[in-house]
XYZ file of C-alpha atoms in Angstrom:
552
model
C 0.000 0.000 0.000
C 2.786 2.422 0.987
C 4.718 1.554 -2.135
C 1.760 2.251 -4.376
C 1.306 5.594 -2.678
C 4.960 6.423 -3.277
C 4.696 5.566 -6.964
C 1.609 7.727 -7.281
C 3.359 10.660 -5.645
C 6.340 10.220 -7.947
C 4.073 10.152 -10.992
C 2.286 13.284 -9.851
C 5.608 15.012 -9.319
C 6.686 14.141 -12.871
C 3.493 15.731 -14.131
C 4.265 18.819 -12.091
C 7.771 19.008 -13.513
C 6.456 18.498 -17.042
C 3.913 21.249 -16.515
C 6.594 23.569 -15.184
C 8.758 22.899 -18.191
C 5.861 23.624 -20.532
C 5.133 26.721 -18.516
C 8.729 27.804 -18.895
C 8.498 27.417 -22.673
C 5.290 29.449 -22.732
C 6.876 32.141 -20.611
C 9.819 32.309 -23.012
C 7.437 32.527 -25.965
C 5.426 35.323 -24.340
C 8.590 37.203 -23.453
C 10.009 36.965 -26.969
C 6.631 37.811 -28.520
C 6.259 40.902 -26.354
C 9.734 42.154 -27.110
C 9.479 41.460 -30.834
C 6.094 43.199 -30.912
C 7.450 46.254 -29.116
C 10.446 46.334 -31.432
C 8.218 46.169 -34.514
C 5.955 48.855 -33.063
C 8.891 51.164 -32.449
C 10.307 50.470 -35.906
C 6.977 51.164 -37.619
C 6.378 54.370 -35.646
C 9.932 55.515 -36.361
C 9.427 54.923 -40.086
C 6.126 56.826 -40.013
C 7.670 59.714 -38.084
C 10.699 59.882 -40.363
C 8.484 59.625 -43.425
C 6.290 62.520 -42.311
C 9.368 64.562 -41.377
C 10.935 63.778 -44.735
C 7.744 64.817 -46.529
C 7.634 68.152 -44.714
C 11.344 69.026 -44.789
C 12.563 66.996 -47.795
C 15.499 65.430 -45.989
C 18.629 65.008 -48.115
C 19.798 61.539 -49.032
C 22.881 61.790 -46.843
C 20.730 62.412 -43.763
C 18.361 59.581 -44.668
C 21.294 57.201 -45.093
C 22.549 58.308 -41.685
C 19.113 57.571 -40.220
C 19.140 54.160 -41.894
C 22.490 53.115 -40.478
C 21.523 54.517 -37.088
C 18.277 52.539 -37.161
C 20.049 49.336 -38.166
C 22.496 49.866 -35.328
C 19.687 50.425 -32.828
C 17.845 47.309 -34.049
C 20.982 45.184 -33.713
C 21.623 46.593 -30.262
C 18.063 45.906 -29.107
C 18.180 42.409 -30.589
C 21.370 41.702 -28.698
C 20.199 43.431 -25.535
C 16.594 42.193 -25.370
C 15.700 39.563 -27.994
C 18.708 37.337 -27.491
C 18.245 37.196 -23.675
C 14.565 36.393 -24.294
C 15.452 33.517 -26.571
C 17.881 32.285 -23.946
C 15.325 32.585 -21.162
C 15.445 29.234 -19.286
C 15.213 29.644 -15.493
C 15.722 26.691 -13.137
C 12.498 24.907 -12.288
C 13.068 25.669 -8.624
C 13.289 29.393 -9.408
C 10.183 29.133 -11.539
C 8.401 27.331 -8.697
C 9.376 30.086 -6.263
C 7.909 32.693 -8.660
C 4.696 30.674 -8.824
C 4.566 30.417 -5.016
C 4.688 34.217 -4.892
C 1.529 34.366 -7.022
C -0.202 31.326 -5.417
C 0.027 31.422 -1.588
C -1.427 27.877 -1.252
C 1.659 26.422 -2.938
C 4.043 28.334 -0.763
C 6.510 25.950 0.926
C 5.468 22.913 -1.114
C 6.084 23.390 -4.852
C 9.652 24.625 -4.736
C 10.578 22.076 -2.057
C 9.056 19.241 -4.045
C 10.969 20.305 -7.178
C 14.118 20.609 -5.120
C 13.629 17.108 -3.645
C 12.907 15.727 -7.094
C 16.113 17.162 -8.550
C 18.023 14.959 -6.067
C 17.166 11.383 -6.742
C 17.263 10.262 -3.102
C 14.872 12.993 -2.010
C 17.562 14.701 0.053
C 19.939 17.579 -0.403
C 23.484 17.890 0.872
C 23.367 18.839 4.547
C 19.782 17.588 4.954
C 20.365 13.848 4.970
C 18.493 13.592 8.251
C 15.090 14.443 6.755
C 12.697 11.540 7.146
C 11.273 9.852 4.111
C 7.825 10.465 5.447
C 8.357 14.173 5.486
C 9.609 14.118 1.893
C 6.689 12.011 0.762
C 4.311 14.357 2.494
C 5.751 17.357 0.707
C 5.615 15.610 -2.645
C 2.055 14.472 -2.104
C 0.856 17.851 -1.001
C 2.601 19.628 -3.914
C 0.987 17.228 -6.387
C -2.448 17.725 -4.909
C -2.213 21.495 -4.905
C -0.790 21.633 -8.433
C -3.530 19.444 -9.823
C -6.103 21.874 -8.508
C -4.262 24.930 -9.964
C -5.186 26.501 -13.324
C -1.874 26.988 -15.092
C -3.447 29.507 -17.492
C -3.687 32.004 -14.662
C -0.050 31.587 -13.674
C 1.382 33.467 -16.683
C 0.753 37.208 -17.044
C -0.293 37.908 -20.627
C -0.956 41.596 -20.013
C 2.386 42.702 -21.394
C 1.874 40.770 -24.628
C -1.650 42.122 -25.006
C -0.424 45.669 -24.401
C 2.432 45.305 -26.888
C 0.058 43.798 -29.445
C -2.302 46.748 -28.944
C 0.503 49.186 -29.594
C 1.470 47.316 -32.752
C -2.150 47.257 -33.878
C -2.439 51.023 -33.395
C 0.797 51.596 -35.295
C -0.390 49.366 -38.137
C -3.740 51.171 -38.141
C -1.982 54.528 -38.340
C 0.093 53.302 -41.267
C -3.020 51.895 -42.942
C -4.817 55.238 -42.581
C -1.882 57.052 -44.141
C -1.761 54.489 -46.938
C -5.485 54.816 -47.593
C -5.199 58.606 -47.613
C -2.248 58.812 -50.014
C -1.009 55.443 -51.144
C 1.483 56.915 -53.611
C 3.030 59.191 -51.018
C 3.065 56.308 -48.510
C 4.993 54.070 -50.886
C 7.475 56.826 -51.740
C 8.035 57.578 -48.062
C 8.496 53.874 -47.287
C 11.041 53.508 -50.081
C 12.971 56.610 -49.042
C 13.194 55.497 -45.401
C 13.477 51.712 -45.695
C 16.106 51.819 -48.450
C 17.469 55.343 -48.928
C 20.077 54.180 -51.428
C 17.594 54.074 -54.303
C 16.453 57.111 -56.253
C 12.978 57.734 -54.856
C 11.803 61.342 -54.733
C 8.783 63.157 -53.428
C 6.619 64.977 -55.959
C 7.868 68.540 -56.241
C 5.848 71.146 -54.395
C 7.847 73.862 -56.118
C 9.515 74.140 -59.485
C 12.367 76.336 -60.652
C 14.016 76.783 -64.041
C 17.113 78.632 -65.161
C 16.098 81.805 -67.022
C 19.654 83.063 -67.511
C 20.479 83.073 -71.213
C 24.096 84.202 -70.984
C 26.931 81.896 -71.948
C 29.676 84.502 -71.578
C 29.904 87.536 -69.326
C 32.514 90.268 -68.848
C 34.677 89.648 -65.813
C 34.508 92.350 -63.169
C 30.927 93.433 -63.863
C 27.867 92.295 -61.920
C 26.238 89.198 -63.392
C 22.409 89.069 -63.344
C 21.369 85.499 -62.546
C 17.684 84.922 -63.289
C 15.470 82.022 -62.259
C 11.869 81.330 -63.208
C 9.532 79.738 -60.665
C 7.303 77.308 -62.563
C 5.449 75.913 -59.540
C 4.843 77.612 -56.203
C 3.348 76.552 -52.873
C 2.976 80.081 -51.547
C 2.658 83.656 -52.845
C 5.534 84.727 -55.048
C 6.708 87.409 -52.655
C 7.085 84.717 -49.973
C 8.946 82.190 -52.112
C 12.472 81.279 -51.095
C 14.510 81.048 -54.276
C 18.277 80.913 -53.873
C 21.309 80.602 -56.072
C 24.278 78.508 -55.055
C 27.419 79.443 -56.959
C 31.176 79.151 -56.926
C 34.064 80.435 -59.008
C 36.235 78.036 -60.956
C 39.729 78.748 -62.243
C 42.856 76.805 -63.031
C 43.641 76.426 -59.313
C 40.290 74.787 -58.573
C 36.915 75.929 -57.291
C 36.082 78.228 -54.408
C 33.699 77.371 -51.592
C 30.066 77.567 -52.738
C 28.076 80.622 -51.732
C 24.316 80.832 -51.348
C 22.309 83.991 -51.987
C 18.572 84.639 -52.024
C 17.011 86.003 -55.192
C 14.554 88.900 -55.380
C 11.172 88.569 -57.043
C 10.988 90.877 -60.034
C 7.195 90.911 -60.154
C 6.876 89.942 -63.799
C 6.071 86.811 -65.716
C 8.627 84.855 -67.654
C 8.805 84.386 -71.366
C 5.940 81.895 -71.428
C 3.960 83.749 -68.729
C 3.869 80.559 -66.641
C 6.066 81.654 -63.789
C 7.747 84.561 -62.142
C 11.266 85.860 -62.539
C 13.653 86.081 -59.589
C 17.020 87.791 -59.968
C 20.276 88.260 -58.120
C 23.312 90.306 -59.097
C 26.549 88.566 -58.166
C 30.122 89.750 -58.425
C 32.327 88.044 -60.960
C 35.887 86.863 -60.570
C 37.877 83.897 -61.757
C 37.565 82.263 -65.137
C 34.176 80.571 -64.799
C 31.174 80.828 -62.511
C 29.259 77.629 -61.763
C 25.769 77.955 -60.330
C 22.363 76.415 -59.817
C 19.032 77.632 -58.475
C 17.288 76.072 -55.490
C 13.850 76.156 -53.900
C 12.556 74.212 -50.904
C 12.460 70.933 -52.804
C 13.703 71.586 -56.313
C 16.974 72.554 -57.929
C 18.271 73.143 -61.423
C 21.309 71.322 -62.808
C 24.682 72.960 -62.327
C 25.499 75.338 -65.174
C 28.603 77.320 -66.104
C 29.082 80.800 -67.521
C 32.525 81.663 -68.827
C 33.849 84.956 -67.473
C 35.697 86.879 -70.172
C 38.036 89.800 -69.709
C 36.188 92.606 -71.546
C 38.054 94.242 -74.426
C 39.660 97.561 -73.625
C 42.110 100.015 -75.106
C 45.429 100.203 -73.316
C 46.468 103.336 -75.151
C 46.716 105.019 -78.525
C 49.235 107.256 -80.229
C 49.290 109.091 -83.521
C 51.858 110.646 -85.834
C 50.529 113.811 -87.438
C 52.396 114.677 -90.629
C 51.361 118.047 -92.098
C 50.951 118.542 -95.860
C 54.213 118.885 -97.755
C 53.603 122.545 -98.615
C 53.020 123.414 -94.951
C 56.442 122.102 -94.036
C 57.933 125.019 -95.984
C 56.502 127.477 -93.467
C 58.894 128.865 -90.896
C 56.254 129.596 -88.255
C 52.585 128.807 -87.758
C 49.777 129.233 -85.282
C 50.329 125.642 -84.073
C 53.413 123.492 -84.362
C 51.402 120.529 -85.671
C 50.470 122.609 -88.702
C 53.990 122.685 -90.067
C 55.952 120.012 -88.181
C 55.426 116.288 -87.708
C 54.105 115.635 -84.206
C 53.848 112.496 -82.070
C 50.842 112.694 -79.750
C 49.648 110.423 -76.958
C 45.901 109.885 -77.288
C 45.488 107.718 -74.184
C 42.711 105.103 -73.826
C 40.118 107.368 -75.399
C 38.304 108.332 -72.217
C 40.054 111.539 -71.150
C 41.172 114.871 -72.557
C 44.097 113.251 -74.360
C 41.627 111.675 -76.791
C 41.295 115.048 -78.584
C 44.209 115.421 -80.963
C 45.759 118.855 -81.637
C 44.082 120.812 -84.399
C 45.880 120.300 -87.700
C 45.608 121.485 -91.279
C 43.317 119.715 -93.654
C 45.409 117.269 -95.623
C 47.492 116.197 -92.649
C 48.503 112.543 -92.698
C 47.437 110.601 -89.600
C 49.198 107.347 -88.695
C 47.422 106.012 -85.620
C 48.368 102.991 -83.502
C 45.926 101.527 -80.965
C 47.063 98.996 -78.352
C 44.443 96.617 -76.886
C 44.483 94.118 -74.051
C 43.530 91.361 -76.496
C 42.837 90.937 -80.222
C 39.598 92.584 -81.374
C 38.350 93.514 -84.836
C 38.241 97.184 -85.798
C 34.627 98.365 -85.321
C 32.686 99.200 -88.466
C 31.703 102.604 -87.058
C 35.343 103.584 -86.710
C 36.118 102.456 -90.254
C 33.165 104.401 -91.618
C 34.123 107.576 -89.759
C 37.595 107.491 -91.311
C 36.457 106.489 -94.790
C 34.144 109.496 -94.883
C 37.146 111.839 -94.760
C 39.505 109.652 -96.796
C 38.138 106.865 -98.993
C 41.685 105.570 -99.479
C 42.353 105.037 -95.765
C 44.106 101.826 -94.713
C 43.345 99.574 -91.741
C 45.385 96.744 -90.273
C 44.667 94.630 -87.187
C 47.622 92.497 -86.108
C 47.062 90.694 -82.843
C 46.230 93.193 -80.146
C 47.455 96.195 -82.167
C 45.642 98.256 -84.769
C 47.346 100.433 -87.362
C 45.191 103.044 -89.094
C 46.383 105.545 -91.690
C 44.424 108.233 -93.497
C 44.567 111.791 -94.756
C 42.574 114.121 -92.562
C 40.688 116.154 -95.129
C 38.036 117.204 -92.602
C 37.367 116.942 -88.897
C 36.197 113.537 -87.729
C 35.001 111.816 -84.587
C 35.954 108.158 -84.234
C 33.880 106.145 -81.707
C 35.302 102.798 -80.611
C 32.897 100.354 -78.982
C 34.843 97.133 -78.858
C 33.200 93.722 -79.199
C 35.248 90.536 -78.900
C 34.657 87.093 -80.381
C 32.312 86.155 -77.510
C 30.107 89.188 -78.014
C 31.505 90.872 -74.891
C 31.505 94.652 -75.216
C 33.978 97.046 -73.695
C 32.896 98.493 -70.370
C 33.760 102.071 -71.340
C 33.387 103.476 -74.824
C 36.380 105.238 -76.336
C 36.095 108.224 -78.657
C 38.925 109.972 -80.476
C 38.522 113.359 -82.132
C 40.635 114.847 -84.888
C 40.056 118.504 -85.799
C 41.134 119.818 -89.202
C 41.063 123.442 -90.375
C 41.226 124.626 -93.954
C 44.172 126.782 -95.004
C 42.751 130.314 -95.406
C 43.862 132.507 -98.347
C 46.566 135.074 -97.702
C 45.545 138.671 -96.919
C 47.239 141.771 -98.415
C 46.878 145.405 -97.300
C 48.327 148.720 -98.492
C 49.619 150.468 -95.415
C 50.976 153.594 -97.245
C 49.526 155.802 -98.445
C 46.684 155.496 -96.002
C 44.205 157.424 -98.164
C 43.838 158.570 -101.757
C 46.163 161.449 -102.655
C 46.357 164.182 -105.261
C 49.934 164.682 -106.428
C 51.902 166.182 -109.280
C 52.582 164.019 -112.316
C 56.280 164.211 -111.455
C 55.967 163.236 -107.776
C 57.659 160.272 -106.122
C 55.211 158.385 -103.838
C 56.353 156.019 -101.081
C 54.325 152.785 -101.090
C 54.132 150.112 -98.361
C 52.243 146.777 -98.523
C 51.728 144.120 -95.841
C 50.931 140.431 -96.388
C 49.585 137.936 -93.800
C 48.730 134.201 -93.842
C 47.756 131.602 -91.228
C 50.418 129.172 -92.463
C 53.024 130.896 -94.590
C 53.397 133.395 -97.438
C 54.983 132.625 -100.750
C 55.354 136.239 -101.945
C 53.842 139.698 -101.673
C 53.731 142.443 -104.277
C 52.289 145.794 -105.372
C 50.179 146.091 -108.457
C 49.726 149.288 -110.458
C 46.888 150.255 -112.786
C 46.291 153.600 -114.594
C 43.197 155.353 -115.907
C 42.532 158.559 -117.878
C 39.387 160.664 -118.199
C 37.190 159.356 -120.942
C 37.465 161.093 -124.324
C 34.552 163.381 -125.037
C 32.200 162.603 -127.851
C 32.396 164.873 -130.895
C 30.878 168.211 -130.127
C 31.030 167.735 -126.296
C 33.420 168.641 -123.497
C 35.917 166.077 -122.076
C 35.046 164.336 -118.759
C 36.017 166.480 -115.809
C 37.172 165.513 -112.291
C 35.017 162.739 -110.890
C 33.783 161.824 -114.294
C 34.132 158.665 -116.294
C 37.600 157.121 -116.564
C 39.089 154.816 -119.134
C 41.735 152.174 -118.310
C 45.166 152.907 -119.656
C 46.949 149.698 -120.356
C 46.903 146.468 -118.345
C 47.601 146.327 -114.591
C 51.165 145.315 -113.835
C 53.154 144.287 -110.779
C 55.658 146.975 -110.067
C 57.205 145.374 -106.959
C 57.403 141.819 -105.566
C 59.423 139.946 -102.965
C 59.615 136.244 -102.027
C 58.689 135.661 -98.388
C 59.946 132.066 -97.892
C 57.133 130.804 -95.678
C 56.834 133.588 -93.171
C 53.336 134.301 -91.921
C 53.740 138.098 -92.189
C 55.910 140.340 -94.326
C 56.117 143.989 -95.526
C 57.072 145.456 -98.899
C 58.228 149.090 -99.348
C 58.538 150.651 -102.795
C 58.971 154.207 -104.232
C 56.787 154.966 -107.200
C 58.213 157.621 -109.581
C 55.250 159.104 -111.425
C 57.409 161.070 -113.856
C 58.214 158.004 -115.882
C 54.549 157.155 -116.396
C 53.803 160.017 -118.835
C 50.910 161.203 -116.785
C 48.956 164.342 -117.340
C 46.577 166.208 -115.135
C 43.401 164.243 -114.416
C 45.020 160.808 -114.776
C 44.597 158.346 -111.900
C 46.992 155.670 -110.677
C 45.544 152.734 -108.702
C 47.783 150.840 -106.317
C 46.853 147.391 -104.826
C 48.682 144.991 -102.527
C 49.042 141.334 -103.594
C 49.882 138.233 -101.496
C 49.952 134.498 -102.187
C 50.406 131.768 -99.558
C 52.566 128.716 -100.048
C 49.528 126.394 -100.372
C 48.144 128.209 -103.400
C 51.543 128.872 -104.841
C 52.250 125.149 -104.689
C 48.861 124.261 -106.117
C 49.317 126.714 -108.995
C 52.755 125.471 -109.768
């Protein structure tokens, strides 16, 4: 009878141990389930939060990749810190029994002791060999009876799993609502966060296009960069349109700069957007830029910065006409002597050449900072005064030669091969004056005189010219009262006169290019066979070297 009772108690104890082992497996499953559920909930909420943040702020790829690696690191850490210990959860049955005794007071003192006795085959533990077999059997029997009446389902606390599952359900519901509201956006956000290495982009809320048409621009002058907003999410005057630019030269590129553009308040060429503009300084060889809005950007584009053409300086050789070089003096040295003049860059008072005589030869040399063709306006201005003018452009030097037959104004607006114009216009002026005829005056006698036919009259003539005289002289002409008609009286004083012979030069001297000269001569009337009433007319003559040369 006692042996049968012992076998029954042993069998009941095995059932208890088997139940505890099953309970331990269930506890491990609940623990792992709860932790996995919480981890999935956190991951899903993090993806939703990052997706919404990315939609609002358009996070750059680099930041999203950083988030991805950070998230993977956190997941691995949590798996190592929480999931792995959960999978390894395997407490001793005695410890599990003690935890159950804390929840079930009726088992206190029996369940853990029975498990402890069962783990030692003889029913004793070291140091407790003196325990009676009856006491051990009593503990085993009582533990089996109490366990059989216990509902194991109530031993495990499923509240944590239920709570974690609720959180996951709410997170899934939130994701489902977002998906139902905007499935396309949801998928884009999921792609951008779950795998940021692929090229997934949000639909643009703004659009910007490059409205700058320049390919070349003069270095050193402000460059107008224009952008056209093709799509806006706010009023134009509140749009943030920026340009990011940098200068590129043979040494590399500078650090990028970012400047905001100003709305110009007018539509673009196709009237579909608005123009924004920013003036930027120019340096270096090339400027590289792009326009940016909150979520859009244009491709990088380059504008080559060209040194604008400019005149370094100009000089001219003014060679007067050959006849003028015979003059000994003149009003201006350039009228009679070859002169070298500095005309400067054409933007100051040096650009006005000294006044010269018409017919002066001009040999002009213009030095430039780089090769440029001679402007058509300059050619035309010179050809108008000398159709046989010559022009030569060799590298960065021009050579122009023409005869200055009249005053001319030569504008020079330089344009290089890129269409870049000079910053400052240059204008050169050449003034030419015509050689005036010589002037001759009788200085003695001052007035008409009545003299005897045998008198000797002192004559004096003066000649003047703006360049130089060739000669001066005195001309004589005679007249006699007109013969009376038959039957009438001869003409008296103040009456009609008849010429007597041809006028003749009675005195002349060569002047040799002087501008002023005098001639003195004594006129002996006795040799002229004059009679009372005759008149002698005296006139001064002068010829300048220009007309003397032309006549010859």
